[in-house]
Coordinates of C-alpha atoms in Angstrom, one line a residue:
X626 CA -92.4 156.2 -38.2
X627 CA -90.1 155.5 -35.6
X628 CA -87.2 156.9 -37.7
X629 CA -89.2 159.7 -39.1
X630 CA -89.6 160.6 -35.2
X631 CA -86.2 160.2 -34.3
X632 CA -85.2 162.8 -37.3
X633 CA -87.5 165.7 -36.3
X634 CA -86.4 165.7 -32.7
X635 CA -84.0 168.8 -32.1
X636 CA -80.8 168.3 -32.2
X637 CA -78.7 169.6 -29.0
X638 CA -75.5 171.0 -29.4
X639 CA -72.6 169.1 -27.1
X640 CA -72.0 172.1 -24.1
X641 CA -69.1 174.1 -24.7
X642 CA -67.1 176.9 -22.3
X643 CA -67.8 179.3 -25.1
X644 CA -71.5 179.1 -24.6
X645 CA -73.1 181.7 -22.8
X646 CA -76.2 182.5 -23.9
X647 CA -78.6 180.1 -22.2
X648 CA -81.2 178.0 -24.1
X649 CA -85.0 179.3 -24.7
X650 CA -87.5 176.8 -25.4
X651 CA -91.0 177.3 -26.1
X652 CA -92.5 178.9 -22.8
X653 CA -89.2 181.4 -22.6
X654 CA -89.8 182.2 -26.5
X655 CA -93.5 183.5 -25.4
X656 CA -92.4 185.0 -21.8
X657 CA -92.6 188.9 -21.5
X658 CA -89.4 190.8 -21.3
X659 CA -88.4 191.9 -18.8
X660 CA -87.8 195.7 -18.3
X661 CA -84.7 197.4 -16.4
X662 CA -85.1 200.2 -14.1
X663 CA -82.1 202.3 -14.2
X664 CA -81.0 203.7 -10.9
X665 CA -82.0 207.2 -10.2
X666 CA -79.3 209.9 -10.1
X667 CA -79.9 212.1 -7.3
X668 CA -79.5 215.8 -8.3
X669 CA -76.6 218.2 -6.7
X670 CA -78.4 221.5 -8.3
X671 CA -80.7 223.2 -5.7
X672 CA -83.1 226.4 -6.0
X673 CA -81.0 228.0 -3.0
X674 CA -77.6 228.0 -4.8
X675 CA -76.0 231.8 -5.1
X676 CA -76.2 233.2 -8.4
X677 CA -74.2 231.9 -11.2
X678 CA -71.5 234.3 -13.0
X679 CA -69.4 233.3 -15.7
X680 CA -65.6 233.5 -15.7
X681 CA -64.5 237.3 -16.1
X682 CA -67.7 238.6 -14.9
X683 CA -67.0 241.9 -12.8
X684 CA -69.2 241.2 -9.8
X685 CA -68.9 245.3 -9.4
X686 CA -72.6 246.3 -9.3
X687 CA -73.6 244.6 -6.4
X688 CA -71.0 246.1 -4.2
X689 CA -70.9 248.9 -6.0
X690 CA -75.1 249.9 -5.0
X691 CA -73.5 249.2 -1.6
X692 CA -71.5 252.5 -1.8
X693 CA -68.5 252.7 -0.6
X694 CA -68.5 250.6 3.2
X695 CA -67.0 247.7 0.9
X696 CA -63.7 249.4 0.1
X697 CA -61.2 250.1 2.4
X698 CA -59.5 253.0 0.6
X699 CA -60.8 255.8 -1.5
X700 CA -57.7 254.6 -4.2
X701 CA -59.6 251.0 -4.0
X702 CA -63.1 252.4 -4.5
X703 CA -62.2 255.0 -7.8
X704 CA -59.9 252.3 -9.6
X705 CA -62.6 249.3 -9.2
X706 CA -65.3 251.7 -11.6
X707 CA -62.6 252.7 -13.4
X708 CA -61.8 249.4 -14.2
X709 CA -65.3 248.6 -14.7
X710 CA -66.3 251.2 -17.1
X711 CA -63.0 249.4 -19.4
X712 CA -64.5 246.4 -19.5
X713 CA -68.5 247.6 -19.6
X714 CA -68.3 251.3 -20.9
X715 CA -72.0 250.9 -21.7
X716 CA -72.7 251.0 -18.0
X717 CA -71.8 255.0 -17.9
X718 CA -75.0 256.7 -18.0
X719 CA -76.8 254.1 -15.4
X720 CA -73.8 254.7 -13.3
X721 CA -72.2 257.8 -12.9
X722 CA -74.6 259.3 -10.9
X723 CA -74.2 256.8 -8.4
X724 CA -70.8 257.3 -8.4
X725 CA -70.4 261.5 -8.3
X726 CA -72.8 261.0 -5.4
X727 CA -70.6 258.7 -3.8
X728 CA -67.4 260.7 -4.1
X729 CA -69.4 263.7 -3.1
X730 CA -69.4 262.0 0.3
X731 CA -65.9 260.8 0.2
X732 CA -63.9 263.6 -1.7
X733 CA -63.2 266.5 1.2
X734 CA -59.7 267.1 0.7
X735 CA -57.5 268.7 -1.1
X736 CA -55.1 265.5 -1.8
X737 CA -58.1 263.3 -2.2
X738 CA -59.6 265.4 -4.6
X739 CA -55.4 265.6 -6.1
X740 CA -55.4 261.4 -5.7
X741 CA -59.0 261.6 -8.0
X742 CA -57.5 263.3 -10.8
X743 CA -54.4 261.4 -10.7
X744 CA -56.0 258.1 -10.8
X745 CA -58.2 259.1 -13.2
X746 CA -55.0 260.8 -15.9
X747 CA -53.3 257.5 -15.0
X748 CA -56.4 255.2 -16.4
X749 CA -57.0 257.2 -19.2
X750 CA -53.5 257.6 -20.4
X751 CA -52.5 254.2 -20.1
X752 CA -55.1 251.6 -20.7
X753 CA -55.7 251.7 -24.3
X754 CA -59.0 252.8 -25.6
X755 CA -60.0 254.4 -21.8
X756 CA -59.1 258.0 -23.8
X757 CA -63.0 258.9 -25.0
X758 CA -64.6 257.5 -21.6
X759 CA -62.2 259.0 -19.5
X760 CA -62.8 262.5 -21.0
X761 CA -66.2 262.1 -20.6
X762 CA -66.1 261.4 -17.1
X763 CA -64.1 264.4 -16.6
X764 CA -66.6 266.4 -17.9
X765 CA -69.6 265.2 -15.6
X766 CA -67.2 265.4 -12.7
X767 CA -66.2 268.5 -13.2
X768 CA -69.8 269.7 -13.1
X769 CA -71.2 267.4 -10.7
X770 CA -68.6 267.1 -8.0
X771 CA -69.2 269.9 -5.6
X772 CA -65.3 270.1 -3.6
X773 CA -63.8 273.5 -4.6
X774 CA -60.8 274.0 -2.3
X775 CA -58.7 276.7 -2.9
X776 CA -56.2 275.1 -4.9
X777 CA -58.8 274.5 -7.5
X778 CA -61.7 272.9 -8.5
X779 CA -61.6 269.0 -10.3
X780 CA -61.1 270.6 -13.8
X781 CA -58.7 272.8 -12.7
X782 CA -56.6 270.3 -10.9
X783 CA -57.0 268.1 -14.2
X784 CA -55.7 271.1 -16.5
X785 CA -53.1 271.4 -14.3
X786 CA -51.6 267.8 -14.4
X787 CA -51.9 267.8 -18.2
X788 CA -49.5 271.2 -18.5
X789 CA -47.1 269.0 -16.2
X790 CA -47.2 266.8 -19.2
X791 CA -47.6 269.6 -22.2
X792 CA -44.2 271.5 -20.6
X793 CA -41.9 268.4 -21.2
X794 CA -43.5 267.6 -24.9
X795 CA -40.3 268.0 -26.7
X796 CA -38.2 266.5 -25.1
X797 CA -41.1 263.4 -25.3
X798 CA -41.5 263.6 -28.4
X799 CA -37.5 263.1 -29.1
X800 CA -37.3 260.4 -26.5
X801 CA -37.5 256.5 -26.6
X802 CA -40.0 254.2 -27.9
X803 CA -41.5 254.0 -24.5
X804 CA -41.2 257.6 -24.0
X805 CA -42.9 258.2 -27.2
X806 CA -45.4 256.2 -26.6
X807 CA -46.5 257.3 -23.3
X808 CA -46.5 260.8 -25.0
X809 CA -49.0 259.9 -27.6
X810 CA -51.2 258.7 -25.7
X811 CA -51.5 262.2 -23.4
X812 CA -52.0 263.9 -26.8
X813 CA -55.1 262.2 -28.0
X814 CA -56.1 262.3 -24.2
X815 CA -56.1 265.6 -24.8
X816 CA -57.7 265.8 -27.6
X817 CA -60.6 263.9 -26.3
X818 CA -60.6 266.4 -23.7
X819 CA -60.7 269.1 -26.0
X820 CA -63.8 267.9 -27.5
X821 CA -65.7 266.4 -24.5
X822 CA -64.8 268.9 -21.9
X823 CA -67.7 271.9 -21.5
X824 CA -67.0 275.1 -20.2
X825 CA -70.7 277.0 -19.1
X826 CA -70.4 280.2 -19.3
X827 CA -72.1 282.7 -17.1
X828 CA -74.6 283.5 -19.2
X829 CA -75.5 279.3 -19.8
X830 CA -73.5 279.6 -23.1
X831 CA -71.7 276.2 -23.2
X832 CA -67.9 276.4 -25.4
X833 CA -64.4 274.4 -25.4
X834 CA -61.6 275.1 -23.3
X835 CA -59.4 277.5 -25.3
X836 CA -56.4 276.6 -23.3
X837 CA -56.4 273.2 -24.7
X838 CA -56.8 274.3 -28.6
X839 CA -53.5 276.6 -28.1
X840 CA -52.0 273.4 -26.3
X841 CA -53.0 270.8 -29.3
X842 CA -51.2 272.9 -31.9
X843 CA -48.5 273.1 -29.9
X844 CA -48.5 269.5 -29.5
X845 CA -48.4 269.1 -33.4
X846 CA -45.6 271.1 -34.0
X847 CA -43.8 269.1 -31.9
X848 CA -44.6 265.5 -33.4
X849 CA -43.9 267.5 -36.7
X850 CA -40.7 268.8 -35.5
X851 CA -39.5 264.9 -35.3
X852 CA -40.9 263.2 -37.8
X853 CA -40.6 259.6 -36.9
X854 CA -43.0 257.2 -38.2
X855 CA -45.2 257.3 -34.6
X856 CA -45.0 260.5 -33.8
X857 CA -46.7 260.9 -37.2
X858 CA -49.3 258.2 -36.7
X859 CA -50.2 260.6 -33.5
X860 CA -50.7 263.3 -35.8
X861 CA -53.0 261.6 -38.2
X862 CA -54.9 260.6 -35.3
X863 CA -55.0 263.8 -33.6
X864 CA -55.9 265.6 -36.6
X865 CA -59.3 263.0 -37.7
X866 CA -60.1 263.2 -34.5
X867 CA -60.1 267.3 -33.9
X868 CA -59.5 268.8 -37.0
X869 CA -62.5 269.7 -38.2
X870 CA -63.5 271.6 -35.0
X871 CA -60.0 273.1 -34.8
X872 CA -60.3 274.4 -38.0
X873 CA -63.7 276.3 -37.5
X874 CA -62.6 277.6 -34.6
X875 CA -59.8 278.4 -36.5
X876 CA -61.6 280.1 -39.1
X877 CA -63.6 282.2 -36.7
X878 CA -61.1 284.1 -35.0
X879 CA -59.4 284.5 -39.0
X880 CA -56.7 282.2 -38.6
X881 CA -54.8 280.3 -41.1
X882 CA -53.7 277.3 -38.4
X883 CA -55.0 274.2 -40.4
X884 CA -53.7 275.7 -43.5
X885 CA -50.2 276.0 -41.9
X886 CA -50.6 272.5 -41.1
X887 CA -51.7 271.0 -43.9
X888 CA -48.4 272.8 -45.4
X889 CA -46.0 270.7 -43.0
X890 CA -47.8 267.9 -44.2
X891 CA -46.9 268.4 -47.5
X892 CA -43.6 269.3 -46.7
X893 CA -42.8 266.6 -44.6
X894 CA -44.1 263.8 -47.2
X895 CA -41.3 265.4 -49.7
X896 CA -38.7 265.4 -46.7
X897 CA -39.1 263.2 -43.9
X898 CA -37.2 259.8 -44.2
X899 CA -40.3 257.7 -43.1
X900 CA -41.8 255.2 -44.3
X901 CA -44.3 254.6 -47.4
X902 CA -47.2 253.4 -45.6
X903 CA -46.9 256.6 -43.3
X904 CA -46.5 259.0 -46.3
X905 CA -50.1 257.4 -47.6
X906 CA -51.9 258.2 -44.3
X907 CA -50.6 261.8 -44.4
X908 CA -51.7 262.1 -48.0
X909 CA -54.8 260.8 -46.8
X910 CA -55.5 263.0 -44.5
X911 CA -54.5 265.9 -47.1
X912 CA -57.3 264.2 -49.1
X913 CA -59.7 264.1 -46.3
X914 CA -59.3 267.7 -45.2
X915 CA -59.9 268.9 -49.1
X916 CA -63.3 267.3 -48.4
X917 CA -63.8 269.3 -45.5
X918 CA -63.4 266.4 -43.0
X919 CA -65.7 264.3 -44.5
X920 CA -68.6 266.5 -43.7
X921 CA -71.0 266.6 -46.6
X922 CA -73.9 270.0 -46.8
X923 CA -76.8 268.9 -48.3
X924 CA -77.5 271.7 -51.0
X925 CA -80.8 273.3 -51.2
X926 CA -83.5 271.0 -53.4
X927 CA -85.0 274.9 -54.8
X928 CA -81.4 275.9 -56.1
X929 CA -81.5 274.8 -60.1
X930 CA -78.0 272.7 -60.8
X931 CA -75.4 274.8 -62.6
X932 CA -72.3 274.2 -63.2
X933 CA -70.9 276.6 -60.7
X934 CA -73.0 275.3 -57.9
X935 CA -73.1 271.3 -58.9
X936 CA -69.6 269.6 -59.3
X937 CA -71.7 266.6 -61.0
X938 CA -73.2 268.8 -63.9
X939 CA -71.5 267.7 -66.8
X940 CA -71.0 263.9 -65.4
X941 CA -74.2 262.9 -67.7
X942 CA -73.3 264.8 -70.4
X943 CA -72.1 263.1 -73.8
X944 CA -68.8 263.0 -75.1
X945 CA -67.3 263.9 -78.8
X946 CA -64.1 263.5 -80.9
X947 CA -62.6 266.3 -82.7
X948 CA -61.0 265.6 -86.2
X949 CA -57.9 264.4 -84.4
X950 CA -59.6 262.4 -82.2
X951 CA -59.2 263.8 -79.1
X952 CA -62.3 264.0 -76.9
X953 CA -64.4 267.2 -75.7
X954 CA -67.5 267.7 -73.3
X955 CA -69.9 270.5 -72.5
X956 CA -67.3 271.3 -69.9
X957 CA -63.9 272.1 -72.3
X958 CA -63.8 275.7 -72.5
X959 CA -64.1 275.1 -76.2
X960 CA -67.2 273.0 -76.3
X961 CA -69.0 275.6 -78.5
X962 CA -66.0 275.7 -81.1
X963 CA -64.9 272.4 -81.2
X964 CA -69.0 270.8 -81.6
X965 CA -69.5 274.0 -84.3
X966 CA -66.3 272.4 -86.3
X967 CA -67.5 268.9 -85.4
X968 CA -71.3 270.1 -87.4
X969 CA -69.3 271.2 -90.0
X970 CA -67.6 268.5 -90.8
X971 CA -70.8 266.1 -90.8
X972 CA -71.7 268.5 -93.8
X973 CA -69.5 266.6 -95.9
X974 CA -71.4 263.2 -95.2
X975 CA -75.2 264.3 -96.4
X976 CA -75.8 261.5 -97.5
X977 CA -75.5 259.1 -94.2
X978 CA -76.8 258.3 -91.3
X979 CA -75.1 257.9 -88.3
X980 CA -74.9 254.4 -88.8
X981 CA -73.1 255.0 -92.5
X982 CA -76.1 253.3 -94.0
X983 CA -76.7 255.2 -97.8
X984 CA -79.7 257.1 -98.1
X985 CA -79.1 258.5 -101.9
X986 CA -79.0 255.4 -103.4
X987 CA -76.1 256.7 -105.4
X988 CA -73.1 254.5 -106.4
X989 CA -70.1 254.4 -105.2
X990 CA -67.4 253.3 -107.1
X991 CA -65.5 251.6 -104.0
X992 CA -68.2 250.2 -102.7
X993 CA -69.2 248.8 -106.0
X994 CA -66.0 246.8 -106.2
X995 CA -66.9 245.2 -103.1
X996 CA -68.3 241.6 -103.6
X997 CA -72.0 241.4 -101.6
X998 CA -72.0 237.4 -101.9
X999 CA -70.9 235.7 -98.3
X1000 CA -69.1 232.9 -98.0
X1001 CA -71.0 229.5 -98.4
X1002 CA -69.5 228.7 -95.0
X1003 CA -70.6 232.4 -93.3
X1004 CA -73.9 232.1 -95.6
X1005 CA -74.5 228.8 -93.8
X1006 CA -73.9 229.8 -90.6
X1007 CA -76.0 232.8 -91.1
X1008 CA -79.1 231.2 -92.0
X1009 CA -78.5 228.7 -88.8
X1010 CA -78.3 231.8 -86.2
X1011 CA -81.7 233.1 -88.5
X1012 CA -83.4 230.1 -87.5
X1013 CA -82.4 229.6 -84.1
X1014 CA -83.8 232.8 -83.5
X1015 CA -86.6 232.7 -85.1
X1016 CA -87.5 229.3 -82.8
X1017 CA -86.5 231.1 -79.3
X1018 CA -88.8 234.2 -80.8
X1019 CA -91.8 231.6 -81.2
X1020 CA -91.0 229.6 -77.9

């Protein structure tokens, strides 16, 4: 017993440096763990902090709905909304009134209302994209801005920096790359203004500045007249941009402009030494015009499709083979001719169907020759396709 005792005793292990973990007997086994309290991390956010803006936010609008106390310079004051409606043009319509008011108070000189129009030609002529916005806020300016010195009112003024540009368009349009460039982008400036700027009439009427369609045709003839690759590229821009309204003005006073135009195209794609991928844009814009711009009439749903009013009237219609093989449609001149002499000839086959299956039952002494046993291999693999049919008709 003594022995039996000695061998269920536990067995210690001799200590050892490597030992760290201390030894649990019976009460540790049963004692309750023991639970850490991790230390509490005291906050830095607080409920009083300013307001957070990401990086690149324009913190404009809040000194903007201060007016203009915030800005030391009337220059300081136009450029910051300039720059603001680049980066948020969506902010326009909630803004501009704001802003006319503002200059309203500020704009009571003849050079300030000269250093508005300036800044303004400079933003939209330069910054890429600004072309559209800054037209249209020309437009509301130029109604809403009440200076009228006697040098001119803001759209006058703005006319009058654009011819300072218009008058040197030649020799712009031969210059350098940078010259070029800085010319192109007054053109379709100009275009834009053509389109956004309204003239009202004394009678309420509203209509487009004539000046600046005699001064866009002008321009063209010039890219035209040097017909390097960009001063095409401006062209084709000009032209989907304006040319459908140029042409109907155009066409109402009866003149042939476009028409003129389009020939220069032509003539410069057989020509010009540019490139391919410039040739395809003009042909493309030949293309486009033929469509009239793009613009599509909805015809009348009363009007019964003919083929003088429907360009899609024969696209249905079936198409035949003469004797030679060569195919006709309701639309060939000839239809009624060539489907007489196509009758005719099916004369000469009474006896079949379409199909050439034999309706008279009559021999033929070809078609007797030919042997009507298959070959065991086709015969087999005929009757296999019979059945699996027959078992996917039955599933």
């Amino acid at each position: 017993c003594k022995v039996a005792a000695k061998q269920t005793r536990p067995l210690r292990a001799p200590p050892s440096s490597q030992d760290k973990i201390p030894q649990q007997n019976s009460e540790s086994a049963m004692a309750k763990p023991q639970v850490v309290v991790a230390p509490v991390l005291m906050s830095k956010l607080s409920a009083n902090a300013p307001e957070f803006y990401p990086s690149g936010y324009s913190a404009y609008t809040e000194s903007y709905e201060d007016g203009c106390e915030d800005y030391p310079t009337l220059s300081d004051y136009v450029q910051e909304f300039l720059n603001h409606l680049t980066e948020q043009p969506g902010s326009f319509e909630t803004e501009i009134e704001q802003f006319s008011e503002t200059l309203n108070g500020w704009v009571t000189t003849d050079d300030a209302l000269q250093e508005l129009v300036e800044l303004i030609y400079q933003q939209a002529t330069s910054i890429p994209n600004f072309s559209y916005m800054g037209a249209r806020l020309c437009n509301y300016l130029s109604h809403h801005l009440t200076i009228s010195p006697q040098s001119g009112n803001f759209r006058q003024l703005l006319l009058q920096r654009c011819r300072t540009e218009y008058e040197v368009k030649d020799q712009a349009a031969k210059g350098d790359e940078v010259t070029r460039k800085r010319f192109h982008a007054f053109v379709l400036f100009l275009g834009e203004l053509y389109l956004n700027l309204e003239i009202k009439g004394t009678n309420g009427q509203v209509t487009r500045a004539d000046i600046l369609q005699v001064g866009l045709r002008e321009l063209l003839n010039a890219l035209f007249s040097n017909p390097v690759d960009d001063n095409l590229i401006c062209a084709v821009k000009l032209l989907k941009l304006t040319g459908s309204v140029l042409e109907d003005a155009w066409k109402e006073k009866l003149k042939t402009d476009m028409q003129e135009i389009i020939q220069r195209i032509e003539n410069v794609v057989l020509d010009a030494n540019c490139s391919r991928d410039v040739k395809q844009m003009l042909l493309k814009l030949v293309e486009l015009r033929s469509s009239n711009w793009g613009r599509v009439h909805a015809t009348s749903t009363y009007r019964e499709a003919t083929p003088e009013n429907d360009p899609n009237y024969f696209m249905n219609e079936p198409t035949f083979y003469t004797s030679d093989g060569v195919p006709f449609t309701a639309a060939d001149p000839d239809y009624q001719e060539k489907y007489q002499e196509l009758l005719e000839r099916e004369d000469f086959f009474p006896d079949y169907e379409e199909n050439g299956t034999d309706l008279s039952g009559a021999g033929d002494p070809y078609l007797d020759d030919i042997d009507d046993e298959m070959d065991p291999e086709i015969e087999e693999a005929y009757e296999k396709f019979c059945l699996e049919s027959e078992h996917k008709r039955k599933q």
